[in-house]
C-alpha positions as MATLAB code, in Angstrom:
seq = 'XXXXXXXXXXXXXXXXXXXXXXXXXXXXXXXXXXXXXXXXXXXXXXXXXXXXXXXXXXXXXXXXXXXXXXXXXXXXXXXXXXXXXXXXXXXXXXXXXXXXXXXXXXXXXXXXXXXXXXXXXXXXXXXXXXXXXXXXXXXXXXXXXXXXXXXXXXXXXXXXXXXXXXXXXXXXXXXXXXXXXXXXXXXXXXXXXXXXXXXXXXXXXXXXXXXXXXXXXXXXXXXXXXXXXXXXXXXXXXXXXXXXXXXXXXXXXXXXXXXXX';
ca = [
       6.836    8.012    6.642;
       9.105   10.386    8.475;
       6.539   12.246   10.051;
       4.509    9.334   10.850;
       7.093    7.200   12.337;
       8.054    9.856   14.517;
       4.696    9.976   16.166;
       5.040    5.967   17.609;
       7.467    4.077   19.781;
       9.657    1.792   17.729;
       9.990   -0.675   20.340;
       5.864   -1.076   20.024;
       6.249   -1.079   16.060;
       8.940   -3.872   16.362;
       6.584   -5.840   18.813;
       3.745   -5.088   16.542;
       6.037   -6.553   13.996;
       6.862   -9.923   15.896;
       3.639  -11.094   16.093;
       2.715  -13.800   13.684;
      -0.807  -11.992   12.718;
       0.877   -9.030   10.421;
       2.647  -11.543    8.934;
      -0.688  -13.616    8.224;
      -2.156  -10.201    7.090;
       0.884   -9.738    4.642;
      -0.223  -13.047    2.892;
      -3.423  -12.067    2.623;
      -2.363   -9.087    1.247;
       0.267  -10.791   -1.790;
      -0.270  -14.370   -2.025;
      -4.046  -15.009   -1.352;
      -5.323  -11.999   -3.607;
      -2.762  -12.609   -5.979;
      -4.579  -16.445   -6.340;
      -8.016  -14.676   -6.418;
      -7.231  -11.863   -8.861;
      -5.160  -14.188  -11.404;
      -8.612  -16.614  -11.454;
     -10.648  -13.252  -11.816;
      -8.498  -12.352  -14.635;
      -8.737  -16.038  -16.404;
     -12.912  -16.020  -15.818;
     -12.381  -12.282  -17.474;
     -10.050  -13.433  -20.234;
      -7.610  -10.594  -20.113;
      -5.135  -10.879  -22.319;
      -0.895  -11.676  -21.114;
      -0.238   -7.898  -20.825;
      -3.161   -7.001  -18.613;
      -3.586  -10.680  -16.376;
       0.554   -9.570  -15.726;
      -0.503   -5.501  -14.677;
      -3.853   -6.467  -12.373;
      -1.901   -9.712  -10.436;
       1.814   -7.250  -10.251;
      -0.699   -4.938   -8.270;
      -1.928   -7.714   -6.212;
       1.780   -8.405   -5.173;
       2.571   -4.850   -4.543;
       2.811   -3.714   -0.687;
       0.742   -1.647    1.019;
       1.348    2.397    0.343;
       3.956    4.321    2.625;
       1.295    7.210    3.448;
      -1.522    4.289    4.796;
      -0.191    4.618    8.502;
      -0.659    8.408    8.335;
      -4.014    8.152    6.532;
      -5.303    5.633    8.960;
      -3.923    7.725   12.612;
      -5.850   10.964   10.411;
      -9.156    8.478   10.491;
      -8.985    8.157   14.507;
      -7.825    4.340   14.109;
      -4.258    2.455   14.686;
      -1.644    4.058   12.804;
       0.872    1.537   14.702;
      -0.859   -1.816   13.505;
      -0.717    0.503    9.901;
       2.463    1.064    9.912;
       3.527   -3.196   10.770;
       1.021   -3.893    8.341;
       2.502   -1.454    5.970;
       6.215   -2.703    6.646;
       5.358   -6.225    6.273;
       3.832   -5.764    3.027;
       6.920   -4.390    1.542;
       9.347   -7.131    2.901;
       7.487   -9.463    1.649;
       7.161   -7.734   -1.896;
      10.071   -8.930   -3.231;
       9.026  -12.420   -3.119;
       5.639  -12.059   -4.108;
       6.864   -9.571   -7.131;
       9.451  -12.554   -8.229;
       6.693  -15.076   -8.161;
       4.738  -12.732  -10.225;
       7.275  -12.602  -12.887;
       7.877  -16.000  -12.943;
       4.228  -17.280  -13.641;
       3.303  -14.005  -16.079;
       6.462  -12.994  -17.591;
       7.820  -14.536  -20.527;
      11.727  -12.457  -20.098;
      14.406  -13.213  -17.961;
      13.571  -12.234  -14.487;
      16.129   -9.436  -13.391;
      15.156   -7.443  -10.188;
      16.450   -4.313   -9.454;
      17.151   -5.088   -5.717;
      19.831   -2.251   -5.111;
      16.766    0.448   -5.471;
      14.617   -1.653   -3.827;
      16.457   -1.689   -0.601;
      17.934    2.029   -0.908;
      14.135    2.520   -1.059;
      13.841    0.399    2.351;
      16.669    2.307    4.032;
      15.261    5.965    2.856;
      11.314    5.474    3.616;
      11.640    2.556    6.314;
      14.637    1.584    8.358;
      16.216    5.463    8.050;
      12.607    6.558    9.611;
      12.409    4.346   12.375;
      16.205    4.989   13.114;
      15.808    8.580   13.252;
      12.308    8.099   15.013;
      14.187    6.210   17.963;
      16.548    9.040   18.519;
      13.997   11.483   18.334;
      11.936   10.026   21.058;
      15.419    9.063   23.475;
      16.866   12.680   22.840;
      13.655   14.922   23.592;
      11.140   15.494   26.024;
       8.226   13.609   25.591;
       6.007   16.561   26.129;
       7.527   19.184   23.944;
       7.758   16.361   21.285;
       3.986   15.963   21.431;
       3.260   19.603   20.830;
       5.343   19.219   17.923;
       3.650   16.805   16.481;
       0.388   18.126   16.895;
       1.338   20.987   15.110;
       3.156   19.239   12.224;
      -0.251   16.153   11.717;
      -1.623   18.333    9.150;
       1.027   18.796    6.612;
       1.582   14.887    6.708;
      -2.052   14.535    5.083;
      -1.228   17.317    3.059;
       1.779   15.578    1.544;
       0.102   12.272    1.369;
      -2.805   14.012   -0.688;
      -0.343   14.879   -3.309;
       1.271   11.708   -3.603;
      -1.214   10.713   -6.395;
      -0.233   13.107   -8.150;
       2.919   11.792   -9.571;
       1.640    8.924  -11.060;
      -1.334    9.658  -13.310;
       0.891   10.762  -16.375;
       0.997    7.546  -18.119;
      -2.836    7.256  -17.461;
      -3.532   10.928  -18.910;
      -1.380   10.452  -21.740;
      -3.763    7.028  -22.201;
      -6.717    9.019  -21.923;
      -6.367   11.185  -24.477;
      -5.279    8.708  -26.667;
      -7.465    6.048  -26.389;
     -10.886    7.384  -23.947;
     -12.315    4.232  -24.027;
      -9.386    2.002  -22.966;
      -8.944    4.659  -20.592;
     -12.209    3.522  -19.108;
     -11.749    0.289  -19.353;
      -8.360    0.828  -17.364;
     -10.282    2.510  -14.685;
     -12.930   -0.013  -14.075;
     -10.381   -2.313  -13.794;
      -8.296   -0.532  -11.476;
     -11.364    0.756   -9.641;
     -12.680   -3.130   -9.124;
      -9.388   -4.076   -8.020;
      -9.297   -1.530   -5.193;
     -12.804   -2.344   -4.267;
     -12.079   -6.187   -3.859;
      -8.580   -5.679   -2.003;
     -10.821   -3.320    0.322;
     -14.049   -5.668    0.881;
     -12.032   -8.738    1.132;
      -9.653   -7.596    3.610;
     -12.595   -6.043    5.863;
     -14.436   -9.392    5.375;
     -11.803  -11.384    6.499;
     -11.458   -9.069    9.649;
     -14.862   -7.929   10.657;
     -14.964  -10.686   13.295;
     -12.107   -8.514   15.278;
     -14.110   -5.184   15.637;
     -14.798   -2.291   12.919;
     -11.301   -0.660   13.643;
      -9.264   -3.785   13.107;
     -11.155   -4.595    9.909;
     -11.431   -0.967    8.826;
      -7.653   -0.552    9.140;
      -6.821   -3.854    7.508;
      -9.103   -3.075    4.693;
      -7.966    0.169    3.643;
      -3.819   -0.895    4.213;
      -5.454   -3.284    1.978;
      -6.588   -0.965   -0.461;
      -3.582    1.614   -1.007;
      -0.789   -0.397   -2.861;
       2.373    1.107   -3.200;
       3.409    0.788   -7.344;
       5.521    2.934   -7.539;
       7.865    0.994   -5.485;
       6.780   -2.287   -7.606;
       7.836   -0.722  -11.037;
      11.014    0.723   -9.676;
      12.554   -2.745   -8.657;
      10.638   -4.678  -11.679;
      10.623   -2.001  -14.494;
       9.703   -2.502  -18.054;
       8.997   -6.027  -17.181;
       5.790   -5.479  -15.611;
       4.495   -4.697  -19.280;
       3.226   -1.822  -21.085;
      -0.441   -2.088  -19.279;
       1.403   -1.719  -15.635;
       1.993    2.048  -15.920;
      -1.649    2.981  -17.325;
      -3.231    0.650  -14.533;
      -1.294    1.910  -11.563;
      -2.278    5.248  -12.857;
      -5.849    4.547  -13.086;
      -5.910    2.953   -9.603;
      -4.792    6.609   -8.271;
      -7.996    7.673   -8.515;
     -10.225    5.010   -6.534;
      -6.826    5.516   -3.946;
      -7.468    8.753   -3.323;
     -10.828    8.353   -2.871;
     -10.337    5.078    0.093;
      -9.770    7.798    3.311;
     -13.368    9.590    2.334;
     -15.344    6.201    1.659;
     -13.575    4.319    4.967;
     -14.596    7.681    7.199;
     -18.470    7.705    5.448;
     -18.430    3.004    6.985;
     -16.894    3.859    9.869;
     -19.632    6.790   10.806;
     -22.177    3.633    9.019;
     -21.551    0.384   10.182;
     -22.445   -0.468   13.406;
];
């Protein structure tokens, strides 16, 4: 986030972020495909553990490596990043309302590590992205971060990484829930993708290509570490499954955008 904030203006990012269209995006994102993926899940008949896991990962914001995935794919890393921001303000809400429909337990929220969270990856970024760009010449600074673009997609590459454990330990277990957890996972990631490029093809392939695939990384990590064990045992296993059709969003949104017309 660092890295990638650094590269934008933050007075375009907040302007980006006062428009009423990332904010219509960010309910698109939580509350609309939360609707569709807990009917999905009824037509499906998952059972309480899993209908709690799939609709917890329709509430969860957008990943914090999407805006430096999406400038690495030639398209708006700016309208990424609001997109991105707006997704995780929101999450709270969205996470709550999860909890409250799915979750049979008292609803406790661990809000002190959700907003240390938004001060070390969001508002700490930006404030140290402001500085950067008022204390240093605007040329040098844009040598730097030519030479520094790389190593962000190296770091978000290995992001993944981390969170496959529960789904490895899963596999070896059990192969075929395993597979069953990464159909699931992979559907999921295919719908938040299609539907969000659906709903904004009208606006050009960029706009929809960026919206769809801010749309397709979700950021669990940050959902289980302000909700914890009461997302349910089948939370860790899915968000580890959904790793893999993740990682695999940058190569398939490159292969459309070189595709569609």
């Amino acid at each position: 986030m660092t890295l990638t904030l650094v590269g934008m203006k933050q007075n375009e990012l907040i302007r980006r972020l006062s428009r009423i269209g990332i904010w219509l995006y960010a309910m698109l994102h939580s509350a609309v495909l939360m609707v569709i993926v807990t009917i999905v899940g009824w037509w499906l008949a998952f059972n309480a553990e899993l209908m709690l896991a799939v609709v917890a990962v329709a509430a969860t914001g957008s990943l914090f490596a999407t805006p430096a995935i999406v400038r690495a794919l030639g398209f708006d890393s700016v309208q990424a990043m609001a997109m991105t921001i707006a997704t995780t303000l929101v999450l709270p809400l969205s996470i709550f309302i999860t909890l409250l429909f799915f979750q049979t337990e008292k609803v406790e929220l661990d809000w002190l590590s959700y907003f240390a969270r938004l001060i070390v990856f969001i508002f700490g970024p930006m404030f140290f992205s402001f500085w950067v760009h008022r204390l240093c010449p605007e040329e040098a600074l844009s040598r730097f971060l030519m030479k520094i673009s790389p190593y962000t997609i190296l770091l978000v590459f290995a992001f993944p990484f981390g969170l496959v454990g529960s789904f490895r330990i899963l596999f070896d277990e059990d192969p075929s829930a395993a597979l069953r957890f990464f159909i699931i996972a992979s559907g999921l990631c295919c719908l938040f993708f299609s539907l969000s490029y659906w709903v904004y093809r009208k606006q050009g392939k960029a706009i929809a290509l960026t919206a769809a695939i801010t749309s397709g990384n979700r950021n669990v990590l940050l959902t289980y570490s302000i909700a914890g064990a009461l997302l349910g045992p089948a939370f860790l296993p899915l968000a580890g499954a959904l790793q893999i059709p993740t990682y695999l969003l940058p190569v398939l949104t490159r292969w459309l955008n070189k595709k569609l017309p």
